[in-house]
Amino acid sequence: MNRKSTPSNAVLRIEYFDGYSPIRTDGMETGLSEDKSLPDLIPWLQIVQAKVLSFQDVELMISTKIPPVSTFQLHLKLDEQMVAKDTVSAINAIVLAHKLSV
């Protein structure tokens, strides 16, 4: 920071979600998925991209590491207090950060 610059009055905050979130440290939980054959957790490095389907529905593009390598879509229904567009932004940011760290 430049010593001559004036200090900013901006305040950084973290807002916490009061409810159920499938976002975990190691990956994305699939517990709320319609497909019960999936593992309980999809690691971040297997998630290619997330997109909004509706206000509370998210679609994840998942990459499989098992030959033949392929991708499939996973639909998640979010807790009614979560907003899909904010969740998708968070997921895509985490996925990008993990890919850049490898």
Backbone as ProteinMPNN parsed JSONL, in Angstrom:
{"seq_chain_A": "MNRKSTPSNAVLRIEYFDGYSPIRTDGMETGLSEDKSLPDLIPWLQIVQAKVLSFQDVELMISTKIPPVSTFQLHLKLDEQMVAKDTVSAINAIVLAHKLSV", "coords_chain_A": {"N_chain_A": [[0.838, -1.176, 0.0], [0.527, 2.199, -0.772], [2.197, 4.65, 1.028], [1.433, 7.281, 1.022], [-1.175, 7.295, 0.314], [-4.629, 7.753, 1.163], [-6.287, 6.212, 3.895], [-8.706, 3.639, 3.391], [-12.212, 3.698, 3.966], [-13.703, 1.492, 3.686], [-15.372, -1.449, 4.725], [-14.774, -4.791, 5.278], [-16.788, -7.65, 5.158], [-17.988, -10.83, 6.249], [-20.683, -12.684, 5.43], [-22.776, -14.94, 6.983], [-24.457, -17.996, 6.246], [-27.556, -19.011, 7.361], [-28.645, -21.872, 7.631], [-28.992, -24.889, 5.663], [-26.187, -25.758, 3.786], [-24.743, -27.119, 0.898], [-22.098, -26.755, 0.267], [-18.883, -27.66, 0.984], [-15.647, -28.032, 2.599], [-14.015, -29.884, 1.212], [-15.427, -30.383, -1.101], [-18.513, -30.588, -2.981], [-21.526, -31.411, -1.505], [-23.787, -34.076, -2.236], [-26.124, -34.796, -1.113], [-28.732, -33.725, -1.357], [-29.448, -34.453, -3.871], [-31.295, -35.898, -6.607], [-30.387, -38.281, -7.609], [-29.533, -41.14, -6.165], [-27.411, -42.87, -6.451], [-25.034, -41.593, -6.552], [-21.869, -40.529, -5.075], [-21.532, -39.241, -1.682], [-20.14, -36.855, -1.656], [-18.809, -34.645, -4.026], [-15.659, -34.089, -5.203], [-13.927, -30.917, -5.468], [-12.172, -30.706, -7.688], [-13.328, -32.376, -9.563], [-15.537, -31.075, -10.43], [-16.614, -29.312, -13.156], [-18.079, -27.051, -13.946], [-20.642, -24.854, -12.694], [-24.114, -24.033, -12.982], [-27.042, -21.931, -13.025], [-30.274, -23.201, -12.73], [-32.841, -22.628, -11.862], [-34.441, -20.474, -9.417], [-33.837, -21.903, -7.024], [-32.494, -24.13, -7.909], [-29.631, -25.852, -9.013], [-27.24, -26.731, -11.471], [-24.624, -28.975, -11.862], [-21.72, -29.547, -13.739], [-20.03, -32.418, -14.046], [-16.905, -34.054, -14.088], [-15.754, -37.225, -14.885], [-13.231, -39.382, -13.674], [-12.807, -41.924, -14.282], [-11.969, -44.209, -16.805], [-13.937, -44.592, -19.787], [-13.039, -41.162, -19.852], [-15.445, -38.823, -19.055], [-18.227, -36.483, -18.99], [-20.951, -35.473, -16.906], [-24.226, -34.236, -15.99], [-25.361, -32.935, -12.907], [-28.104, -32.375, -10.901], [-29.026, -30.211, -8.343], [-31.118, -29.448, -5.63], [-31.542, -26.608, -3.774], [-31.444, -25.506, -0.315], [-34.269, -23.742, 0.85], [-33.653, -21.16, 1.67], [-31.351, -20.454, 0.37], [-29.891, -18.846, -2.48], [-29.75, -19.577, -5.851], [-28.109, -18.243, -7.801], [-26.13, -16.92, -6.294], [-24.976, -19.095, -5.004], [-24.0, -20.58, -7.181], [-22.086, -18.769, -8.144], [-20.281, -18.829, -6.0], [-19.522, -21.559, -6.034], [-18.329, -21.795, -8.617], [-16.171, -20.033, -8.29], [-14.693, -21.305, -6.264], [-14.09, -23.731, -7.547], [-12.494, -22.774, -9.675], [-10.36, -21.686, -8.203], [-9.29, -24.02, -7.026], [-8.475, -25.391, -9.336], [-6.52, -23.672, -10.304], [-4.637, -23.943, -8.331], [-3.511, -26.388, -8.673]], "CA_chain_A": [[0.0, 0.0, 0.0], [1.278, 3.447, -0.863], [2.131, 5.352, 2.313], [0.814, 8.587, 0.845], [-2.604, 7.166, 0.021], [-5.493, 7.882, 2.333], [-6.867, 4.917, 4.239], [-10.072, 3.421, 2.917], [-13.223, 3.498, 4.996], [-14.46, 0.284, 3.347], [-15.362, -2.495, 5.744], [-14.99, -6.113, 4.706], [-17.617, -8.487, 6.025], [-18.379, -12.161, 5.807], [-22.055, -12.963, 5.845], [-22.952, -16.368, 7.181], [-25.738, -18.55, 5.85], [-28.231, -19.666, 8.483], [-29.438, -22.954, 7.053], [-28.187, -25.99, 5.148], [-25.418, -25.476, 2.58], [-23.999, -28.296, 0.43], [-20.701, -26.388, 0.015], [-17.994, -28.15, 2.041], [-14.235, -27.76, 2.375], [-13.44, -30.813, 0.243], [-16.216, -30.491, -2.321], [-19.943, -30.283, -2.952], [-22.349, -32.536, -1.056], [-24.863, -34.451, -3.152], [-27.213, -35.325, -0.293], [-30.033, -33.262, -1.8], [-29.596, -34.842, -5.264], [-32.306, -36.918, -6.908], [-29.677, -39.506, -7.958], [-28.996, -41.731, -4.931], [-26.252, -43.704, -6.746], [-23.84, -40.747, -6.493], [-21.208, -40.438, -3.759], [-22.035, -38.165, -0.827], [-19.369, -35.648, -1.868], [-18.093, -34.517, -5.294], [-14.486, -33.233, -4.969], [-13.898, -29.692, -6.272], [-11.467, -30.897, -8.951], [-14.183, -33.099, -10.507], [-16.592, -30.172, -10.894], [-16.153, -28.511, -14.28], [-18.783, -25.766, -13.917], [-21.991, -24.828, -12.122], [-24.983, -23.024, -13.587], [-28.355, -21.756, -12.414], [-31.431, -23.728, -13.469], [-33.956, -21.806, -11.396], [-34.111, -19.748, -8.193], [-33.262, -22.79, -6.012], [-31.928, -25.31, -8.544], [-28.294, -25.69, -9.564], [-26.73, -27.859, -12.25], [-23.167, -29.109, -11.85], [-21.113, -30.37, -14.769], [-19.065, -33.249, -13.329], [-15.974, -34.816, -14.909], [-15.387, -38.506, -14.275], [-11.831, -39.748, -13.883], [-12.805, -43.34, -14.644], [-12.018, -44.349, -18.266], [-13.535, -43.421, -20.568], [-13.297, -39.887, -19.186], [-16.651, -38.199, -19.597], [-18.868, -35.527, -18.097], [-22.397, -35.617, -16.753], [-24.844, -33.156, -15.232], [-25.962, -33.268, -11.625], [-29.041, -31.329, -10.489], [-29.175, -30.086, -6.892], [-32.136, -28.528, -5.119], [-30.952, -25.924, -2.62], [-32.255, -25.096, 0.823], [-35.132, -22.649, 0.408], [-33.079, -19.858, 2.01], [-30.202, -20.18, -0.491], [-30.195, -18.336, -3.809], [-28.928, -20.33, -6.798], [-27.076, -17.449, -8.487], [-25.036, -16.697, -5.351], [-24.342, -20.394, -4.779], [-23.252, -20.892, -8.397], [-20.905, -17.89, -8.138], [-19.348, -19.365, -5.0], [-19.008, -22.848, -6.525], [-17.406, -21.564, -9.733], [-14.963, -19.397, -7.752], [-13.938, -22.342, -5.547], [-13.588, -24.658, -8.569], [-11.387, -22.098, -10.357], [-9.231, -21.598, -7.257], [-8.691, -25.347, -6.897], [-7.792, -25.721, -10.591], [-5.325, -22.852, -10.396], [-3.67, -24.38, -7.317], [-2.929, -27.689, -9.058]], "C_chain_A": [[0.884, 1.241, 0.0], [1.105, 4.223, 0.45], [1.432, 6.694, 2.203], [-0.688, 8.497, 0.583], [-3.415, 7.279, 1.308], [-6.119, 6.533, 2.632], [-8.326, 4.834, 3.776], [-11.008, 3.219, 4.103], [-14.063, 2.251, 4.736], [-14.305, -0.757, 4.449], [-15.643, -3.812, 5.047], [-15.796, -6.942, 5.691], [-17.778, -9.859, 5.409], [-19.791, -12.366, 6.318], [-22.237, -14.469, 5.905], [-24.364, -16.786, 6.812], [-26.325, -19.305, 7.033], [-29.18, -20.716, 7.933], [-28.507, -24.047, 6.567], [-27.482, -25.572, 3.864], [-24.656, -26.73, 2.177], [-22.524, -28.003, 0.146], [-19.866, -26.786, 1.229], [-16.549, -27.834, 1.686], [-13.664, -28.61, 1.246], [-14.198, -30.896, -1.068], [-17.67, -30.137, -2.077], [-20.713, -31.529, -2.541], [-23.466, -32.801, -2.053], [-26.087, -34.959, -2.41], [-28.599, -34.913, -0.742], [-30.286, -33.608, -3.268], [-30.693, -35.892, -5.424], [-31.652, -38.267, -7.188], [-28.982, -40.074, -6.719], [-27.79, -42.627, -5.18], [-24.942, -42.907, -6.684], [-23.179, -40.809, -5.125], [-21.764, -39.252, -2.977], [-21.346, -36.823, -1.087], [-18.667, -35.71, -3.222], [-16.903, -33.593, -5.041], [-14.472, -32.041, -5.927], [-13.248, -29.907, -7.62], [-12.266, -31.71, -9.97], [-15.306, -32.224, -11.049], [-16.003, -29.275, -11.974], [-16.758, -27.11, -14.206], [-20.135, -25.944, -13.25], [-22.804, -23.789, -12.871], [-26.341, -23.042, -12.9], [-29.42, -22.366, -13.318], [-32.687, -22.939, -13.135], [-33.525, -21.161, -10.08], [-33.43, -20.627, -7.146], [-32.65, -24.054, -6.584], [-30.616, -24.978, -9.237], [-27.947, -26.939, -10.363], [-25.214, -27.831, -12.187], [-22.751, -29.969, -13.022], [-19.958, -31.091, -14.087], [-18.206, -34.006, -14.333], [-15.644, -36.109, -14.176], [-13.941, -38.814, -14.61], [-11.71, -41.201, -14.341], [-12.884, -43.452, -16.166], [-13.319, -45.005, -18.708], [-13.929, -42.141, -19.826], [-14.499, -39.22, -19.852], [-17.165, -37.161, -18.611], [-20.356, -35.85, -18.017], [-22.914, -34.465, -15.917], [-25.486, -33.699, -13.969], [-26.844, -32.098, -11.208], [-29.193, -31.36, -8.968], [-30.273, -29.086, -6.572], [-31.564, -27.935, -3.842], [-31.964, -25.724, -1.503], [-33.052, -23.87, 0.4], [-34.601, -21.257, 0.736], [-31.902, -19.477, 1.107], [-30.675, -19.706, -1.864], [-29.221, -18.986, -4.797], [-27.812, -19.49, -7.417], [-25.891, -17.165, -7.565], [-24.256, -17.985, -5.102], [-23.483, -20.775, -5.974], [-21.996, -20.033, -8.483], [-19.855, -18.418, -7.174], [-18.718, -20.665, -5.492], [-17.981, -22.619, -7.624], [-16.109, -20.903, -9.27], [-14.087, -20.431, -7.04], [-13.319, -23.317, -6.535], [-12.381, -24.041, -9.285], [-10.162, -22.021, -9.456], [-8.532, -22.945, -7.107], [-7.929, -25.724, -8.162], [-6.52, -24.915, -10.759], [-4.239, -23.308, -9.42], [-2.984, -25.691, -7.681], [-1.81, -27.515, -10.037]], "O_chain_A": [[1.885, 1.296, 0.715], [-0.017, 4.42, 0.915], [0.893, 7.194, 3.19], [-1.391, 9.507, 0.626], [-2.942, 6.943, 2.394], [-6.448, 5.787, 1.71], [-9.061, 5.821, 3.775], [-10.626, 2.636, 5.118], [-15.016, 1.976, 5.464], [-13.229, -0.913, 5.027], [-16.625, -3.942, 4.317], [-15.53, -6.942, 6.893], [-17.709, -10.02, 4.191], [-20.052, -12.233, 7.514], [-21.883, -15.182, 4.966], [-25.329, -16.054, 7.026], [-25.656, -20.146, 7.633], [-30.377, -20.469, 7.788], [-27.36, -24.13, 7.006], [-28.131, -25.078, 2.942], [-23.992, -27.345, 3.011], [-21.774, -28.921, -0.186], [-20.101, -26.322, 2.345], [-16.27, -27.406, 0.566], [-12.91, -28.108, 0.412], [-13.675, -31.423, -2.05], [-18.011, -29.475, -1.097], [-20.569, -32.583, -3.16], [-24.022, -31.873, -2.641], [-27.0, -35.502, -3.032], [-29.556, -35.66, -0.539], [-31.245, -33.107, -3.855], [-30.978, -36.665, -4.51], [-32.297, -39.302, -7.021], [-27.962, -39.544, -6.279], [-27.188, -43.109, -4.22], [-23.86, -43.491, -6.756], [-23.836, -41.105, -4.128], [-22.395, -38.364, -3.551], [-21.904, -35.771, -0.774], [-18.008, -36.701, -3.538], [-17.101, -32.428, -4.697], [-14.945, -32.141, -7.059], [-13.714, -29.353, -8.616], [-11.902, -31.727, -11.146], [-15.959, -32.593, -12.025], [-15.021, -28.568, -11.744], [-16.06, -26.111, -14.377], [-20.702, -27.037, -13.24], [-22.266, -22.786, -13.339], [-26.734, -24.031, -12.28], [-29.467, -22.087, -14.516], [-33.492, -22.623, -14.012], [-32.37, -21.29, -9.675], [-32.535, -20.156, -6.444], [-32.315, -24.968, -5.83], [-30.496, -23.977, -9.944], [-28.307, -28.055, -9.988], [-24.591, -26.796, -12.427], [-23.358, -31.01, -13.277], [-19.018, -30.457, -13.607], [-18.719, -34.538, -15.317], [-15.298, -36.094, -12.995], [-13.483, -38.533, -15.718], [-10.633, -41.646, -14.739], [-13.773, -42.856, -16.773], [-13.773, -45.927, -18.03], [-15.012, -42.053, -19.248], [-14.546, -39.079, -21.074], [-16.604, -36.985, -17.529], [-20.937, -36.423, -18.939], [-22.15, -33.795, -15.222], [-26.076, -34.779, -13.966], [-26.384, -30.957, -11.167], [-29.456, -32.41, -8.384], [-30.347, -28.013, -7.17], [-31.152, -28.662, -2.938], [-33.175, -25.766, -1.721], [-32.539, -23.037, -0.348], [-35.049, -20.273, 0.147], [-31.496, -18.316, 1.077], [-31.731, -20.118, -2.345], [-28.008, -18.944, -4.594], [-26.685, -19.967, -7.547], [-24.749, -17.172, -8.025], [-23.029, -17.968, -5.002], [-22.358, -21.244, -5.804], [-20.939, -20.534, -8.864], [-18.668, -18.449, -7.501], [-17.506, -20.847, -5.378], [-16.886, -23.178, -7.577], [-15.046, -21.196, -9.818], [-12.867, -20.425, -7.203], [-12.156, -23.694, -6.389], [-11.365, -24.709, -9.478], [-9.044, -22.266, -9.908], [-7.303, -23.0, -7.066], [-6.852, -26.314, -8.08], [-5.537, -25.42, -11.302], [-3.054, -23.08, -9.661], [-1.986, -26.062, -7.063], [-1.208, -28.498, -10.468]]}, "name": "protein", "num_of_chains": 1, "seq": "MNRKSTPSNAVLRIEYFDGYSPIRTDGMETGLSEDKSLPDLIPWLQIVQAKVLSFQDVELMISTKIPPVSTFQLHLKLDEQMVAKDTVSAINAIVLAHKLSV"}
